Coordinates of C-alpha atoms and ligand atoms in Angstrom, one line a residue:
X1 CA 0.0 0.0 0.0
X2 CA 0.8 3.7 -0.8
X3 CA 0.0 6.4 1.8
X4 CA -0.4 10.3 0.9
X5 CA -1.2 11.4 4.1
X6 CA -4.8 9.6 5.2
X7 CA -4.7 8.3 1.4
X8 CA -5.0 4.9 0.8
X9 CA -4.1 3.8 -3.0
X10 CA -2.5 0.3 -3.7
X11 CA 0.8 -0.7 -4.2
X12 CA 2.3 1.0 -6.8
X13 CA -0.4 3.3 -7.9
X14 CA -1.3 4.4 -11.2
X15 CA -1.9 8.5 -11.8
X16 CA -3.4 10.5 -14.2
X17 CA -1.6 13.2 -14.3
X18 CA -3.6 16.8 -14.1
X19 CA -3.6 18.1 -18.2
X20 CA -5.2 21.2 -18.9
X21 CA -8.3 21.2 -21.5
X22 CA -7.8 16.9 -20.9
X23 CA -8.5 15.9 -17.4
X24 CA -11.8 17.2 -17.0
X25 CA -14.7 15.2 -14.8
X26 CA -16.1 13.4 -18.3
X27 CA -12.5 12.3 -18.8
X28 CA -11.3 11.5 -15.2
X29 CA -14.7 9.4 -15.0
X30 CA -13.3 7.0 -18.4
X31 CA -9.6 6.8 -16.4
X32 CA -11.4 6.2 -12.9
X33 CA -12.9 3.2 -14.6
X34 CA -10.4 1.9 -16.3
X35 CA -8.1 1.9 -13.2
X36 CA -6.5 4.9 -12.6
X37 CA -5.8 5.0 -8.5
X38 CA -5.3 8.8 -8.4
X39 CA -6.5 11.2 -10.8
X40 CA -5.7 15.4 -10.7
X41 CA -8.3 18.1 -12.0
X42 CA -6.8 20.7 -14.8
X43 CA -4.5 23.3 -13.1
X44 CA -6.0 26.2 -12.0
X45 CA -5.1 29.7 -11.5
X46 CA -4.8 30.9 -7.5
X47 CA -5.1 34.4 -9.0
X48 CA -8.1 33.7 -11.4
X49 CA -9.7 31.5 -8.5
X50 CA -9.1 34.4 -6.2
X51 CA -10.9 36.6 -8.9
X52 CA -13.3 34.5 -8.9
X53 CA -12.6 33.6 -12.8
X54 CA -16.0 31.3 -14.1
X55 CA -13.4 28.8 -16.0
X56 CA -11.0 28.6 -12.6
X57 CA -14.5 27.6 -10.4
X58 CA -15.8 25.3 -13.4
X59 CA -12.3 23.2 -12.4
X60 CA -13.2 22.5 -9.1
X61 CA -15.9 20.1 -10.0
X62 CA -15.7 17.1 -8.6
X63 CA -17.3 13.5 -8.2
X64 CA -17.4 11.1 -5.0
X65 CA -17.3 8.0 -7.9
X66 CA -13.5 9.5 -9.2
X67 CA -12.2 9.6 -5.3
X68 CA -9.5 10.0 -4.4
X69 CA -9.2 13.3 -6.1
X70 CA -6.2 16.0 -6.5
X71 CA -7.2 19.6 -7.2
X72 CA -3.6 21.5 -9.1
X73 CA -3.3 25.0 -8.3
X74 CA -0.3 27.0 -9.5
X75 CA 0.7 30.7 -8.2
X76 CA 3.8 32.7 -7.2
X77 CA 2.5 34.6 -4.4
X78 CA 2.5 33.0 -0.8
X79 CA -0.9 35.1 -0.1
X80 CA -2.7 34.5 -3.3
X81 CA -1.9 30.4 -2.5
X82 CA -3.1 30.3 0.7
X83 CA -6.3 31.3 0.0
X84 CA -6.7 29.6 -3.2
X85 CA -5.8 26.1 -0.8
X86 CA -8.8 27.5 1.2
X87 CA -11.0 28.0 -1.7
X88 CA -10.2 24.5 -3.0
X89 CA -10.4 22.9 0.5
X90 CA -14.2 23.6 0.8
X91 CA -15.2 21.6 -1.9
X92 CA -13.5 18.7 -0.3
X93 CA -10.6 17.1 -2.7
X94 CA -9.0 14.0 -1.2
X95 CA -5.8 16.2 -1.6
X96 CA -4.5 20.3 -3.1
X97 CA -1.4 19.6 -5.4
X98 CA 0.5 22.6 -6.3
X99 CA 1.8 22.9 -9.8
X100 CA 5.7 24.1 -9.8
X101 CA 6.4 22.3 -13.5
X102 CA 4.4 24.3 -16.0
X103 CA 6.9 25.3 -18.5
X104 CA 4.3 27.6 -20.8
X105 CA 5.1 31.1 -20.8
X106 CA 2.4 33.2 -19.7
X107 CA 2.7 31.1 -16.5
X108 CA 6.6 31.4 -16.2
X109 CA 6.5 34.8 -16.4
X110 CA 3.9 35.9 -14.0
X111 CA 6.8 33.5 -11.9
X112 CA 4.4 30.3 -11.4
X113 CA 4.2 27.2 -12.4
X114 CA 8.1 26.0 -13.5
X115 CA 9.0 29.8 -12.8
X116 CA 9.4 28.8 -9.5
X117 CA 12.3 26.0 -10.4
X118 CA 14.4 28.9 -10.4
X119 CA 13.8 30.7 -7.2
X120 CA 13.5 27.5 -4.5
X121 CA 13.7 29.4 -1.3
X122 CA 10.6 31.1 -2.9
X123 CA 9.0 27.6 -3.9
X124 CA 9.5 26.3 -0.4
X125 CA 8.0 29.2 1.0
X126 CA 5.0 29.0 -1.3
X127 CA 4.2 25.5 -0.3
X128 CA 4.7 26.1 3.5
X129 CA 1.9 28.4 2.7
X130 CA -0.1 25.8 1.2
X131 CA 0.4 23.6 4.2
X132 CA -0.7 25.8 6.5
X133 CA -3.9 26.7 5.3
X134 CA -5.1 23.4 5.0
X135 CA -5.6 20.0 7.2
X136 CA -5.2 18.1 3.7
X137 CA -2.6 16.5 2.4
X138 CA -0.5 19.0 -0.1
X139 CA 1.3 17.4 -2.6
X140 CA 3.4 18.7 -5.2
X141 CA 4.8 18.3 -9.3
X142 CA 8.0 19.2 -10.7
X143 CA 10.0 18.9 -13.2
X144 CA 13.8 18.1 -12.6
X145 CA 15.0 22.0 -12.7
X146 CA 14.6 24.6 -14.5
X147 CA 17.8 24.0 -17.1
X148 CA 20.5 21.3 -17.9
X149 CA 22.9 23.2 -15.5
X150 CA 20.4 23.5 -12.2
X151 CA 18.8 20.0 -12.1
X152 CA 17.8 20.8 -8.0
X153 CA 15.1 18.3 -7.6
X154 CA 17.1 16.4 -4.8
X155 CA 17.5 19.3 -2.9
X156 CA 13.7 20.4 -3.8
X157 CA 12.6 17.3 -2.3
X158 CA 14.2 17.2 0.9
X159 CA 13.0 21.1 1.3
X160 CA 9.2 20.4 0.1
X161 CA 9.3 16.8 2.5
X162 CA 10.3 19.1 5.2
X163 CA 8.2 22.1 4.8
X164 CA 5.2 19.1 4.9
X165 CA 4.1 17.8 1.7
X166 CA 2.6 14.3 1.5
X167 CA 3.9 12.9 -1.7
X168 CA 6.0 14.6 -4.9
X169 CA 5.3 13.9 -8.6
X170 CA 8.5 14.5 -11.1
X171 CA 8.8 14.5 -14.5
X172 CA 11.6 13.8 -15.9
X173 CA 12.5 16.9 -17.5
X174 CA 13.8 20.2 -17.4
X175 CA 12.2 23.3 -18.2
X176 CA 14.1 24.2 -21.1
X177 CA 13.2 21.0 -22.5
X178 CA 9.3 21.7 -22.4
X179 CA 8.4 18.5 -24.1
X180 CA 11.3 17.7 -26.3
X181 CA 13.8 14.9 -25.7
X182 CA 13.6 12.1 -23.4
X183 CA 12.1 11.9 -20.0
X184 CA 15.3 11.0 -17.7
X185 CA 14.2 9.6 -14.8
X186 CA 17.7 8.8 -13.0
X187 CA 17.1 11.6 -10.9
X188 CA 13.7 11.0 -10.4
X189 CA 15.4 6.9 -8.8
X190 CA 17.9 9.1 -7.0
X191 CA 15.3 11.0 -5.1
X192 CA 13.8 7.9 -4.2
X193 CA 16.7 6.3 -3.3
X194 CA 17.3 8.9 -0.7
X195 CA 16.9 7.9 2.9
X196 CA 16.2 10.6 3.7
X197 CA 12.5 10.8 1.4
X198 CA 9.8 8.9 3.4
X199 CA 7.3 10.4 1.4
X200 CA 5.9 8.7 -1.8
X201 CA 7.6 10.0 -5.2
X202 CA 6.0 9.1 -8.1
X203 CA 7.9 9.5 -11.7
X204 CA 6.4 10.8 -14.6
X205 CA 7.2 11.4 -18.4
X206 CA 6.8 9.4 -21.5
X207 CA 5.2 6.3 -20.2
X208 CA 3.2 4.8 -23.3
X209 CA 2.8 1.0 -22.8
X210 CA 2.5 -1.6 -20.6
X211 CA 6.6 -2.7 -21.1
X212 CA 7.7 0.6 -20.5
X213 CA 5.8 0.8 -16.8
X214 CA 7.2 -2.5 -15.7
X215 CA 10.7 -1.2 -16.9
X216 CA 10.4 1.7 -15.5
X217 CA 8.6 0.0 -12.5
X218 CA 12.1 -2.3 -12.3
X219 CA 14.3 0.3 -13.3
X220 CA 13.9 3.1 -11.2
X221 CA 11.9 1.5 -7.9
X222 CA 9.6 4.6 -7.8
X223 CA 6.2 4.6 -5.9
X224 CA 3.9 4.8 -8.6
X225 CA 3.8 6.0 -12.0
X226 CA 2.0 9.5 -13.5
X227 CA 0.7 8.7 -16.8
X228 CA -0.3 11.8 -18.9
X229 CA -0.4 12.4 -22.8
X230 CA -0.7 8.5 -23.3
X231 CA -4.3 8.2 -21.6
X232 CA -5.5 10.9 -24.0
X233 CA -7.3 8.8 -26.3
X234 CA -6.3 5.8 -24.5
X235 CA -7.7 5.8 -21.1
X236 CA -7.9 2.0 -21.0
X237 CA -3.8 2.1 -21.0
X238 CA -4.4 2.0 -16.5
X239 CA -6.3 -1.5 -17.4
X240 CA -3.3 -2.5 -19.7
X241 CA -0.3 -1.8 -17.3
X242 CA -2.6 -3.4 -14.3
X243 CA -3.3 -6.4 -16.4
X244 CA 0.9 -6.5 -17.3
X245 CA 1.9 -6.0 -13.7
X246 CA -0.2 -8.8 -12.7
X247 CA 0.0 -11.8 -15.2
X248 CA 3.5 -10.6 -17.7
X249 CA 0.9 -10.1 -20.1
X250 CA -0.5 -7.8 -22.9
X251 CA -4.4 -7.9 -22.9
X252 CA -5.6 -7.3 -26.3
X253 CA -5.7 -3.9 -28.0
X254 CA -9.3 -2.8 -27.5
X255 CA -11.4 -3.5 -30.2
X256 CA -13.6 -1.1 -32.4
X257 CA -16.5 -1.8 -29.7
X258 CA -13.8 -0.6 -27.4
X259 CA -13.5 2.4 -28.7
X260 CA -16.9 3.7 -29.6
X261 CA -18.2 2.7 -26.5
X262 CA -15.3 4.8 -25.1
X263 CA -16.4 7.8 -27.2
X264 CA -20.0 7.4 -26.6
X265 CA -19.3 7.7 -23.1
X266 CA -17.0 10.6 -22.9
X267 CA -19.1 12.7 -25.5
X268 CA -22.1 11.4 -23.0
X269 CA -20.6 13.1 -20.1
X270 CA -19.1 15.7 -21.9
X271 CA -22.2 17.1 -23.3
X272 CA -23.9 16.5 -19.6
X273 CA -21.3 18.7 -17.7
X274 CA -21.0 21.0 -20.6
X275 CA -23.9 21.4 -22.1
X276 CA -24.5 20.1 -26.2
X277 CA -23.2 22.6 -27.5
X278 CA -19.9 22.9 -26.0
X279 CA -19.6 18.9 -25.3
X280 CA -19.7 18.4 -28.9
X281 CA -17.1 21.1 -30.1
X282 CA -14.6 20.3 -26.9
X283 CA -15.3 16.3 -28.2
X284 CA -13.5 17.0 -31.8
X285 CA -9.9 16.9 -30.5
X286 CA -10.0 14.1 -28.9
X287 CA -11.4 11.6 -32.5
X288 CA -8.3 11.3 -34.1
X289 CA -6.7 9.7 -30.0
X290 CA -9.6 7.2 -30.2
X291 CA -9.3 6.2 -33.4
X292 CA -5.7 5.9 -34.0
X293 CA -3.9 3.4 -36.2
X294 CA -7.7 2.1 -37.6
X295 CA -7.0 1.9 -41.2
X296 CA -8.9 4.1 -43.9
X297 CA -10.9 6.2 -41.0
X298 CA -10.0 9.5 -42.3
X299 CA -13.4 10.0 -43.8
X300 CA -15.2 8.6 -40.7
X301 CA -13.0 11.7 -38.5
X302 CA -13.9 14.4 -40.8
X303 CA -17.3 13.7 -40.5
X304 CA -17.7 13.3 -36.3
X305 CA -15.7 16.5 -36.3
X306 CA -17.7 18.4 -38.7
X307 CA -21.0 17.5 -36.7
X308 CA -23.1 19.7 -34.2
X309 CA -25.7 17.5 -32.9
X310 CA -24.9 14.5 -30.4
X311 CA -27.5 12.3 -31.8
X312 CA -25.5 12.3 -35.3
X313 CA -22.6 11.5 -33.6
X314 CA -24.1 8.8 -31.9
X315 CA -25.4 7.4 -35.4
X316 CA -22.5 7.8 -36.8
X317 CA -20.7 6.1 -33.9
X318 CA -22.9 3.1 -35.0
X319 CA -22.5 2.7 -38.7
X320 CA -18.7 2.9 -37.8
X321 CA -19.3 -0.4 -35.5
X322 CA -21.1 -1.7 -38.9
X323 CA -18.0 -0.7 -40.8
X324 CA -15.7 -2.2 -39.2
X325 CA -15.8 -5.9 -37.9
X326 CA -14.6 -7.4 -34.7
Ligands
LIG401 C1 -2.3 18.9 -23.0 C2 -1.4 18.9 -21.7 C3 -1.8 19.7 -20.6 C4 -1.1 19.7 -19.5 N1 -1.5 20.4 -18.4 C5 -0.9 20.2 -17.2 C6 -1.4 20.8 -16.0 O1 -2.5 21.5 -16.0 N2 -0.7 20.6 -14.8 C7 0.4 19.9 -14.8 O2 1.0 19.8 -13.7 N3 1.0 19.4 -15.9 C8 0.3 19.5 -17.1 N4 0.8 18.8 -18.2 C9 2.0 18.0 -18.0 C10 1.6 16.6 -17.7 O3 0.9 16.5 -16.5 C11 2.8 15.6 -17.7 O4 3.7 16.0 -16.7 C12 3.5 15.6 -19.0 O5 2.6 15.5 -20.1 C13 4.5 14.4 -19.1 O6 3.9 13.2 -18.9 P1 3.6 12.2 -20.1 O7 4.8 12.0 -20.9 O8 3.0 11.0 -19.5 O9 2.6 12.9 -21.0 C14 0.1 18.9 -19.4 C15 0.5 18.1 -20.5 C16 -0.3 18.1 -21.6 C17 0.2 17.3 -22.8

């Protein structure tokens, strides 16, 4: 067993990791069950939730069926966190995580998000400020440093651990590297391998199939693996590592049933916590993830994306089952 505080999640947890525009309640609701132990909302703003910003307050929806649940905030002022933690606190998350990895630069430069990577006395103090405004667990994700020459994370993770956080999330990767490269986790094994860290660290970055999670797994003896841009489109990936851990074998690649039932329950959802209209436009990026690698199912994209009204979709949804055989 894993413990984040009072958390309870089994032995070496699968996460999906908070993705703006992605992790939304219809989303987390296909990961919850297909496995995922631990599941984070979209980050959100301290300032805009402060503001009282309608998209900020939209992101603290949440569900007792996708428990436990992490609300992300992200912020660069000790004042402006504290009472975002007490804003999110009322609605009751399982756990607040604070977002100190977000390498985009409209949040860098306001100094959140992986802004912070370079200023850590200020990132300790921030979190401090997190912890003491709240009786839940506080957790936190990072990246490894803010550039190839100020890779800090072991020294980050002794100072968060001691200022009180519950568990730490790290992906492999600087800053500067935004998304390019590999994910190198040999950090992420050395802060694990610290005896000093009694808290849970999980790693994160670039896990895409069942292999890779047990090597990894092996590898680098982290807690539990965050699983991000793989899920999208794939949220049955959580049943496919499970199913590897357990038995040293793949489960079959979901079928087309698979993946229009998939579809017809995350537009479902979608178009319930959005409303139709929205639902249906916000469902378009997400085709192309569901169907990928199906031969000759351009035309069958271009015309669920071009659509307005759900009940096309969901006919559509069904010649496409006729189409294609099992
Ligand atoms: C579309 C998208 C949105 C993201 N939004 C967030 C976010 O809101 N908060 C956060 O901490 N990380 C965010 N990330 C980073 C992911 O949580 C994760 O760290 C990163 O994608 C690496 O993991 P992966 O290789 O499994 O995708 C986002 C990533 C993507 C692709």
């Amino acid at each position: 067993m894993v413990k984040i505080g009072n958390i309870e999640l089994p032995d070496f947890p699968l996460l999906l990791a908070p993705m703006e525009d992605v992790s939304d309640p219809p989303f987390r609701r296909l990961c919850n069950e297909y496995g995922a132990d631990l599941m984070y909302s979209e980050f959100i703003s301290s300032e805009g939730l402060i503001r009282d910003a309608i998209k900020s307050k939209a992101k603290l929806d949440i569900f007792d069926y996708e428990r436990p649940i992490g609300i992300q905030i992200f912020g660069g002022d000790e004042e402006a966190m504290a009472m975002s933690t007490e804003i999110v606190a009322a609605v009751k998350p399982n756990l607040v995580d604070i977002n100190f990895g977000c390498p985009v630069k409209k949040v860098v430069q306001k100094g959140a998000g992986a802004g912070v990577l370079k200023d850590i006395d200020l990132m300790v103090r921030l979190t401090e400020a997190c912890v003491k405004s709240t009786g839940l667990p506080v957790t936190v994700k990072t990246r490894l440093g803010w550039d190839e020459s100020s890779k800090n994370i072991e020294e980050v993770a002794e100072r968060l651990q001691d200022v009180g956080i519950k568990a730490l999330s790290i992906h492999g990767r600087t800053r500067s590297q935004m998304y390019k490269g590999e994910a190198d986790w040999r950090l992420i094994a050395a802060v694990k391998n610290n005896p000093r860290i009694h808290i849970p660290i999980f790693g994160n970055g670039d896990i895409d199939s069942p292999e890779k999670a047990v090597e990894y797994k092996n590898r680098y003896g982290v807690d539990g693996i965050m699983i991000g841009r793989a899920a999208i489109g794939s949220p049955w990936i959580f049943k496919e590592i499970k199913h590897f851990i357990k038995t040293g074998e793949r489960i079959a690649e979901p079928d087309m049933k698979e993946r229009v039932n998939a579809v017809r329950k995350h537009i479902t959802w979608s178009c319930e916590w959005k409303g139709e209209v929205v639902g249906v436009l916000e469902m378009r990026r997400h085709y192309a993830n569901y169907f990928k690698g199906i031969e000759n199912f351009k035309p069958y994209r271009k015309l669920l994306v071009s659509l307005m009204n759900r009940e096309e979709i969901y006919e559509t949804l069904d010649q496409i089952l006729e189409e294609y055989p099992q």
